Amino acid sequence: MSMGWKGKQAVVIGAGISGLVAARALSDHFERVVVLERDELPRGATPRPGVPQGKHPHSLLAGGLIALNELFPGFVDSAMQAGGQAADVGADVQVEYPGVSPFPRRRLDTLIVLMSRPQIELVTRTRLEACGNVSLIGGCQHVSILGNPDSLAVTAVFYENREGARQKMLADLVVDASGRGTPTLDFLRNVGLPEPEETVIGVDINYTTALYDVPTTLAPDFKASVTLAEAPEKSRCSCTVLREDGLWFVLLVSRGADRSPANEDAFVAFSQDLPTSTTYDLISRGKRQGKLSRYSFPESRRRHFNRMTAFPRGLVPLGDSVCRLNPVYAHGMTVAAKEAVVLREVLKAHASNYDPLDGVSHDYLQRIESVIDDPWAMSSVLDLIYPHTRGQRPENLRQMIEYQTALSNAATRDPALHKLCVEVRDLVKPASVVHSPEVVKMVKALTA
Ligand SMILES: Cc1cc2nc3c(=O)[nH]c(=O)nc-3n(C[C@H](O)[C@H](O)[C@H](O)COP(=O)(O)OP(=O)(O)OC[C@H]3O[C@@H](n4cnc5c(N)ncnc54)[C@H](O)[C@@H]3O)c2cc1C
C-alpha cells in the first residue's frame, strides 16, 4: 500500500471531548468519519445530559493544549476568540497548599485555558466540522458495534436514529469514546472475549458547584484559585475559576461520608470551613446565579486492554472508556487529547504497510500506557493519603508523600523548580524529571 492510503469509513461513538479529538485524528486517514452521539448536539455552549460533569469547572491543562494545538493548529486562539481566559499557572492562579509555604505568584509561562466544558466542546466541534470529511449525528440510540467473530474484526455499527429507524453504518475502524458507555465491553462479550483486567481506586469524591457574579471592582487579582485539603485529617478543598462569560465557578469538594453541600446555607458554611478564606471571600462579594450542581465520582477506573492476549482488529477505545481519572486533578481531557495524537501517529506509521489496519489497535493500546501512567500514578498517590480511599497502597507510600511535600516546598523557593513541577502536574513533562538525581539533590538543599 502507498503512503497515501485512506480507509473508507471510520465511526466514532460519542461526541464528548474524546470523540471530537479522535475524529480529528481519523480524518487524515479515512475518506469519511462519522461521529454518532446519543444526545442531540446543541448549537450553542449549553450543558447536555450525556455529559453531566459539564456543569462543573473543566480546566484545559498545558499538556492538553499542546495536543489540541497539534490536532487543530491554532486551537488556543480559537478558544480565546470564544472568550476562553488564558491563565499563567504561576502568576494568575492562586495555589494554597496546607503544610507547604505559600506559593509566590510568579510568571512561569505555562498556560491553561479557563472556559466552561460546553464551550470547550463547542470550540472543538466547530474546528472539527471545518475538516470537511467529518459528520456528527446526534440523537443516536442503542449504538452497538458489529463484527466478524471468526476474524475478530469490527465491521460496522448499528444504531437507531431519531425517527426510531435502525441503521447500519459500515466501518473499517470504530473508536469507542462513550466515556461511561459499554459498547466495547458489549462487543468483547459478543465475540467471546473476556473483559479486560481493571485497576480501581475508590475515592468517593463529592462535588458541588455554584456560579457567582462578582462585580469587576470587587474581583480578586487571580483568574483561578485552588485551596487544597489539610490531608489526611480533613478532605475539604475548593477551587474558583473565571469563565468565558465573566461569571465565577465556585467548586467545593469533599470525600467519603463528608457530603458536599446541597443548599445555599450549607454551601456558605462549607466555604468557611476550608483551610483559607479565599473561597468565602469571593462568594461573599458576589451574587449566586442559578442552582447548585452536584456530582459524585465513586472511583477511578483503569481498563488494561493492552494486557489482553487477543483484541479485535479496528477497535479503538479512547478517553474515559479506557481510564476514568479522579476529576480533582483535571487530567481527563488532556489524556484524551494526547491519546488522539498517539492514534494519529500510529495510523500514520502503519499507512505504508501492506495491510494498514493490521496491528493499529495493538500498537495504540500499548502506546497510550505511557500517556496514562503518570496521571494515574499522580492521582493514586494523592488519593491514597486518605484513610477511606479503597485501593492497593504501595509500600513506599509514606516516602512518596514526603518527597512530594518536600518538592512542593522547594518549588516555592525556586522558580525553575516551580515551573518543572507545574509542567509535570499539567502533563507537559514526564513525572520522571522530578526524580532525577539533580532535582532530588536540589530539593534536599532547598528544604534542609
Ligand atoms: C466533575 C468533573 C470535573 C472534571 N473536571 C475536569 C477538568 O477540569 N479538566 C479535565 O481535563 N477533565 C476533567 N474531568 C474529566 C473529563 O470530564 C473527562 O475525562 C472527559 O470528559 C472524557 O471525555 P469522554 O469524551 O471520554 O467522555 P464523556 O465526556 O463522558 O463523553 C462521552 C460521550 O459519549 C456519549 N455516549 C455515551 N454512551 C453512548 C452510546 N452508547 N452511544 C452514543 N453516544 C454515547 C455521551 O452522551 C457523551 O457525549 C472532570 C470530570 C468530572 C466528572
XYZ file of C-alpha atoms and ligand atoms in Angstrom:
501
model
C 0.000 0.000 0.000
C 1.138 3.537 -0.604
C 1.721 6.302 1.961
C -1.459 7.919 0.655
C -3.655 5.067 1.919
C -7.044 6.069 3.216
C -9.586 3.801 4.813
C -13.169 4.184 3.574
C -15.064 4.969 6.731
C -14.381 5.226 10.456
C -17.092 5.590 13.100
C -16.692 7.267 16.479
C -19.162 6.524 19.280
C -19.689 9.605 21.481
C -19.174 13.307 20.759
C -17.645 14.246 24.104
C -14.166 15.651 24.097
C -12.645 12.217 23.340
C -14.928 11.604 20.377
C -14.123 15.024 18.910
C -10.349 14.688 19.165
C -10.479 11.079 17.944
C -12.495 12.124 14.877
C -9.882 14.759 14.071
C -7.103 12.140 14.295
C -9.052 9.816 11.976
C -9.969 12.496 9.454
C -6.451 12.394 7.943
C -6.620 8.643 7.371
C -10.209 7.901 6.340
C -12.272 9.232 3.461
C -15.188 9.740 5.812
C -15.517 9.903 9.593
C -18.916 9.728 11.294
C -19.462 10.583 14.944
C -22.598 9.050 16.491
C -23.827 10.761 19.651
C -26.762 9.763 21.831
C -27.641 13.348 22.844
C -28.982 15.928 20.441
C -25.990 18.191 19.872
C -26.746 21.772 20.930
C -25.966 24.690 18.603
C -24.548 26.738 21.434
C -22.482 26.118 24.528
C -25.169 24.519 26.674
C -24.803 21.578 29.069
C -26.308 18.282 27.867
C -27.464 15.129 29.674
C -24.722 12.798 28.314
C -22.031 14.959 29.921
C -23.441 15.700 33.391
C -19.986 16.757 34.595
C -20.241 19.650 32.102
C -21.794 21.909 34.759
C -18.593 21.742 36.799
C -15.353 23.605 36.080
C -13.113 21.962 33.470
C -9.565 23.283 33.133
C -7.653 22.575 29.943
C -4.081 21.982 31.102
C -0.919 22.916 29.232
C -0.238 19.308 28.134
C -3.728 19.109 26.671
C -3.365 22.449 24.900
C -0.175 21.234 23.205
C -2.014 18.128 21.980
C -5.085 20.146 20.898
C -2.874 22.625 19.035
C -1.267 19.686 17.260
C -4.645 18.307 16.197
C -6.254 21.685 15.462
C -3.497 24.209 14.670
C -4.247 27.493 16.460
C -6.665 25.821 18.892
C -5.691 28.171 21.732
C -6.507 31.182 19.512
C -9.907 29.650 18.688
C -10.530 29.161 22.415
C -9.570 32.765 23.191
C -11.824 34.067 20.410
C -14.665 32.158 22.073
C -13.978 34.003 25.330
C -11.590 31.496 26.951
C -9.343 33.043 29.593
C -5.652 32.211 29.215
C -4.080 31.987 32.658
C -0.433 31.674 33.555
C -0.464 28.899 36.153
C 2.201 30.681 38.174
C 1.054 34.299 38.012
C -2.727 34.064 37.539
C -3.614 31.077 39.711
C -3.514 31.236 43.497
C -2.449 27.853 44.867
C -2.909 27.195 48.584
C -1.375 24.015 49.858
C -1.576 23.433 53.638
C 1.757 22.276 55.061
C 3.642 23.992 52.244
C 4.886 27.590 52.377
C 2.699 29.925 50.289
C 3.434 29.655 46.557
C 4.696 33.021 45.332
C 2.678 34.247 42.363
C 5.282 34.343 39.619
C 5.165 34.118 35.854
C 6.036 30.604 34.659
C 4.962 30.905 31.012
C 2.874 27.739 31.361
C -0.693 28.412 30.288
C -4.053 26.883 30.995
C -7.304 27.940 29.334
C -10.290 28.657 31.564
C -13.594 28.017 29.859
C -16.778 26.079 30.617
C -16.952 22.489 29.407
C -19.849 23.133 26.943
C -17.791 25.981 25.445
C -14.702 23.731 25.154
C -16.833 21.196 23.279
C -18.362 23.906 21.067
C -14.943 25.285 20.072
C -13.641 21.773 19.365
C -16.788 20.757 17.489
C -16.641 23.882 15.323
C -12.997 23.202 14.442
C -13.822 19.558 13.700
C -16.770 20.400 11.451
C -14.400 22.534 9.373
C -12.427 19.376 8.465
C -14.846 18.619 5.632
C -14.912 14.824 5.770
C -16.388 14.506 9.292
C -20.102 14.375 10.114
C -21.655 14.447 13.540
C -25.034 12.801 14.051
C -26.973 13.459 17.254
C -29.932 11.530 18.670
C -28.436 8.054 18.010
C -29.857 5.441 20.396
C -28.826 1.844 21.089
C -25.476 2.141 19.371
C -23.686 -1.196 19.156
C -20.594 -2.478 17.419
C -20.911 -5.274 14.890
C -18.037 -7.534 13.906
C -16.844 -10.758 12.477
C -16.277 -13.167 15.401
C -14.103 -15.500 13.262
C -11.596 -12.872 12.195
C -12.105 -10.804 15.384
C -12.595 -7.612 13.397
C -15.112 -4.785 13.669
C -17.136 -4.307 10.507
C -19.998 -1.907 11.268
C -22.019 -0.041 13.845
C -25.762 -0.365 14.394
C -27.878 2.425 15.834
C -31.429 3.728 15.974
C -31.885 7.196 14.507
C -34.114 9.893 15.989
C -37.068 8.620 13.932
C -36.608 5.206 15.563
C -35.307 3.535 12.368
C -32.499 1.000 12.702
C -29.377 1.991 10.773
C -26.228 0.118 9.836
C -23.028 2.008 9.166
C -20.043 0.152 7.746
C -16.763 0.882 9.486
C -13.129 -0.103 8.898
C -12.366 1.248 12.355
C -14.518 2.143 15.379
C -13.444 4.435 18.197
C -15.332 3.941 21.450
C -15.363 7.400 23.016
C -18.528 6.774 25.012
C -16.999 7.563 28.412
C -19.128 5.600 30.855
C -20.788 3.696 27.965
C -20.267 -0.003 27.348
C -20.066 -0.611 23.555
C -16.544 -2.067 23.766
C -17.328 -4.357 26.696
C -20.562 -5.495 24.986
C -18.691 -6.231 21.758
C -15.935 -8.169 23.539
C -18.613 -10.283 25.212
C -20.407 -10.858 21.891
C -17.280 -12.168 20.185
C -16.421 -14.375 23.149
C -13.506 -12.384 24.549
C -13.047 -11.800 28.278
C -13.386 -8.389 29.925
C -10.072 -6.618 30.446
C -8.366 -6.552 33.837
C -9.106 -3.359 35.757
C -7.450 -1.335 38.477
C -9.872 0.585 40.661
C -9.268 3.191 43.321
C -12.345 4.058 45.372
C -12.181 7.794 46.014
C -15.815 8.785 46.704
C -15.421 12.385 45.599
C -18.366 14.761 46.084
C -18.649 17.956 44.027
C -20.939 20.952 44.472
C -20.580 23.849 42.034
C -22.268 27.249 42.029
C -21.874 30.230 39.711
C -21.227 33.687 41.138
C -21.460 37.095 39.584
C -18.701 39.177 41.182
C -18.515 42.898 40.252
C -15.187 43.573 38.495
C -14.359 46.238 41.077
C -14.508 43.571 43.787
C -12.958 40.730 41.768
C -9.793 39.120 43.120
C -6.365 39.611 41.487
C -6.312 35.967 40.259
C -8.199 34.189 37.468
C -8.445 30.943 39.399
C -7.669 29.680 42.878
C -7.089 26.217 44.272
C -7.306 25.571 48.002
C -6.056 22.086 48.751
C -7.142 19.965 51.722
C -5.460 19.556 55.084
C -4.927 15.890 54.221
C -5.329 13.310 55.613
C -7.298 14.678 58.601
C -9.670 16.770 56.503
C -10.568 16.296 52.862
C -12.404 19.540 52.128
C -10.952 21.572 49.290
C -12.165 24.100 46.725
C -11.428 25.994 43.567
C -12.682 29.139 41.895
C -12.424 29.698 38.151
C -13.289 32.685 35.969
C -15.400 31.650 32.945
C -15.736 32.941 29.390
C -18.870 34.937 30.317
C -17.216 36.684 33.290
C -19.043 34.580 35.925
C -17.059 32.630 38.512
C -17.320 28.892 39.041
C -17.043 28.096 42.738
C -16.452 24.398 43.362
C -16.489 22.769 46.785
C -15.199 19.211 47.107
C -15.350 16.635 49.875
C -14.573 12.953 50.131
C -16.220 9.841 51.551
C -19.064 10.268 54.021
C -18.492 14.040 54.190
C -21.131 15.043 51.621
C -20.700 18.215 49.608
C -23.307 20.937 50.256
C -26.863 20.539 48.986
C -28.206 24.029 49.735
C -27.018 27.614 49.870
C -26.575 27.783 53.664
C -24.508 24.596 53.666
C -22.521 25.955 50.693
C -21.566 29.110 52.555
C -20.819 27.182 55.778
C -18.577 24.740 53.852
C -16.700 27.639 52.239
C -15.974 28.943 55.747
C -14.598 25.572 56.791
C -11.712 25.500 54.294
C -8.031 25.936 55.185
C -8.091 29.572 53.936
C -10.764 32.269 53.485
C -10.045 32.759 49.741
C -13.191 30.969 48.523
C -15.501 32.502 51.124
C -14.103 35.979 50.367
C -15.004 35.548 46.689
C -18.545 34.341 47.264
C -19.236 36.959 49.913
C -18.501 39.654 47.305
C -20.727 38.118 44.621
C -24.300 37.090 43.905
C -25.146 33.466 43.210
C -26.661 32.685 39.788
C -28.865 29.662 39.155
C -28.967 26.402 41.075
C -26.263 24.384 42.789
C -24.977 21.415 40.730
C -23.812 18.243 42.454
C -21.824 15.294 41.164
C -20.476 12.156 42.807
C -17.455 10.331 41.443
C -17.075 6.960 43.174
C -13.891 5.555 41.686
C -11.013 6.000 39.301
C -11.005 3.040 36.919
C -8.316 1.910 34.507
C -9.049 -0.832 31.986
C -5.954 -2.751 30.891
C -6.994 -3.556 27.306
C -3.273 -3.660 26.467
C -2.874 -6.826 28.571
C -5.454 -8.826 26.599
C -3.959 -11.638 24.565
C -6.455 -11.052 21.742
C -8.128 -7.752 20.830
C -10.456 -7.037 17.888
C -8.964 -5.504 14.771
C -10.208 -1.976 14.154
C -11.496 -1.361 17.689
C -10.018 1.650 19.495
C -11.263 2.688 22.954
C -10.212 6.247 23.823
C -10.565 8.636 26.786
C -12.719 7.766 29.774
C -13.738 4.454 28.176
C -10.148 3.320 28.884
C -9.393 5.252 32.050
C -11.528 7.489 34.268
C -9.341 9.628 36.463
C -10.319 11.394 39.664
C -11.547 14.764 38.287
C -9.928 16.766 41.081
C -6.603 16.712 39.211
C -8.139 17.930 35.929
C -6.263 15.414 33.767
C -9.095 13.711 31.832
C -9.402 15.904 28.727
C -5.628 16.254 28.456
C -5.216 12.467 28.476
C -7.913 12.139 25.786
C -6.220 14.710 23.524
C -2.835 13.027 23.962
C -4.343 9.631 23.126
C -5.794 11.088 19.932
C -2.321 12.320 18.955
C -0.999 8.786 19.576
C -3.804 7.342 17.422
C -2.915 9.671 14.568
C 0.776 8.766 14.851
C 0.034 5.032 14.893
C -2.230 5.316 11.822
C 0.492 7.286 10.038
C 3.167 4.750 10.965
C 1.002 1.927 9.558
C -0.178 3.741 6.415
C 2.510 2.291 4.131
C 2.055 -1.291 5.366
C 0.543 -3.970 3.123
C -2.445 -4.091 5.496
C -2.531 -0.622 7.125
C -5.069 -1.510 9.813
C -3.314 -4.648 10.961
C -1.812 -4.041 14.409
C -3.182 -0.488 14.774
C -5.297 -1.304 17.859
C -2.479 -3.286 19.426
C 0.164 -0.583 18.921
C -2.198 2.188 20.007
C -3.170 0.343 23.207
C 0.485 -0.259 24.076
C 1.499 3.334 23.393
C -1.244 5.042 25.379
C 0.030 3.307 28.505
C 2.747 5.939 28.748
C 0.083 8.673 28.401
C -1.986 7.222 31.274
C 0.804 6.058 33.634
C 1.791 9.469 35.025
C -1.657 10.957 35.712
C -2.797 7.623 37.127
C 0.203 7.424 39.474
C -0.058 11.091 40.473
C -3.706 10.897 41.427
C -3.380 7.468 43.071
C -0.658 8.621 45.452
C -2.529 11.764 46.433
C -5.831 9.856 46.832
C -4.330 7.050 48.884
C -3.264 9.568 51.538
C -6.873 9.483 52.771
C -7.679 6.548 55.056
C -11.113 5.946 53.485
C -9.689 5.538 49.943
C -10.084 1.983 48.666
C -7.147 0.570 46.694
C -3.756 -1.101 46.835
C -1.330 1.111 48.800
C 2.270 0.951 47.580
C 4.757 0.009 50.309
C 6.679 3.253 49.895
C 3.555 5.487 50.001
C 4.808 7.442 53.029
C 8.173 8.201 51.349
C 6.383 9.215 48.132
C 4.168 11.658 50.018
C 7.101 13.051 51.980
C 9.058 13.634 48.784
C 6.031 15.289 47.165
C 5.674 17.697 50.117
C 9.421 18.471 50.139
C 9.340 19.028 46.365
C 6.417 21.447 46.669
C 8.163 23.326 49.483
C 11.355 23.544 47.424
C 9.304 24.735 44.411
C 8.010 27.712 46.414
C 11.647 28.815 46.817
C 12.972 28.179 43.318
C 11.230 29.437 40.147
C 12.836 26.841 37.831
C 11.741 24.014 40.102
C 8.283 25.597 40.412
C 7.980 25.553 36.609
C 9.188 21.957 36.413
C 6.617 20.820 38.995
C 3.839 22.605 37.150
C 4.909 21.066 33.824
C 4.788 17.605 35.369
C 1.408 18.246 37.017
C -0.040 19.625 33.770
C 1.300 16.673 31.748
C 3.790 18.644 29.667
C 6.796 16.712 31.009
C 7.098 13.154 32.322
C 6.991 12.679 36.105
C 10.446 11.088 35.972
C 12.048 14.554 35.624
C 11.311 15.412 39.264
C 13.010 12.199 40.397
C 16.305 12.811 38.587
C 19.419 12.861 40.864
C 19.914 16.619 40.200
C 16.365 17.512 41.220
C 16.458 15.232 44.292
C 19.717 16.947 45.337
C 18.212 20.385 44.764
C 15.111 19.528 46.834
C 17.334 18.315 49.718
C 19.396 21.501 49.613
C 16.351 23.791 49.478
C 14.499 22.060 52.307
C 17.467 21.260 54.611
C -16.982 16.676 37.892
C -15.883 16.506 36.883
C -14.973 17.520 36.648
C -13.947 17.354 35.723
N -13.022 18.348 35.525
C -12.058 18.177 34.586
C -11.093 19.209 34.331
O -11.058 20.250 34.985
N -10.174 19.003 33.353
C -10.146 17.830 32.634
O -9.302 17.686 31.755
N -11.035 16.839 32.870
C -11.969 16.978 33.822
N -12.862 15.976 34.045
C -12.764 14.736 33.260
C -13.439 14.893 31.925
O -14.792 15.287 32.073
C -13.388 13.552 31.195
O -12.132 12.971 31.298
C -13.685 13.783 29.753
O -14.947 14.339 29.625
C -13.633 12.459 28.994
O -14.314 12.630 27.862
P -15.022 11.420 27.099
O -15.388 12.042 25.821
O -14.137 10.226 27.131
O -16.288 11.046 27.968
P -17.584 11.902 28.226
O -17.255 13.314 28.442
O -18.314 11.175 29.315
O -18.391 11.838 26.874
C -18.966 10.639 26.410
C -19.948 10.978 25.305
O -20.432 9.773 24.730
C -21.850 9.814 24.663
N -22.313 8.420 24.764
C -22.199 7.588 25.848
N -22.674 6.384 25.518
C -23.064 6.440 24.231
C -23.628 5.499 23.347
N -23.866 4.237 23.729
N -23.929 5.893 22.090
C -23.671 7.163 21.686
N -23.152 8.109 22.484
C -22.839 7.734 23.738
C -22.281 10.692 25.820
O -23.549 11.261 25.600
C -21.159 11.750 25.786
O -21.439 12.769 24.873
C -13.860 16.123 35.005
C -14.773 15.105 35.247
C -15.752 15.277 36.194
C -16.683 14.123 36.467
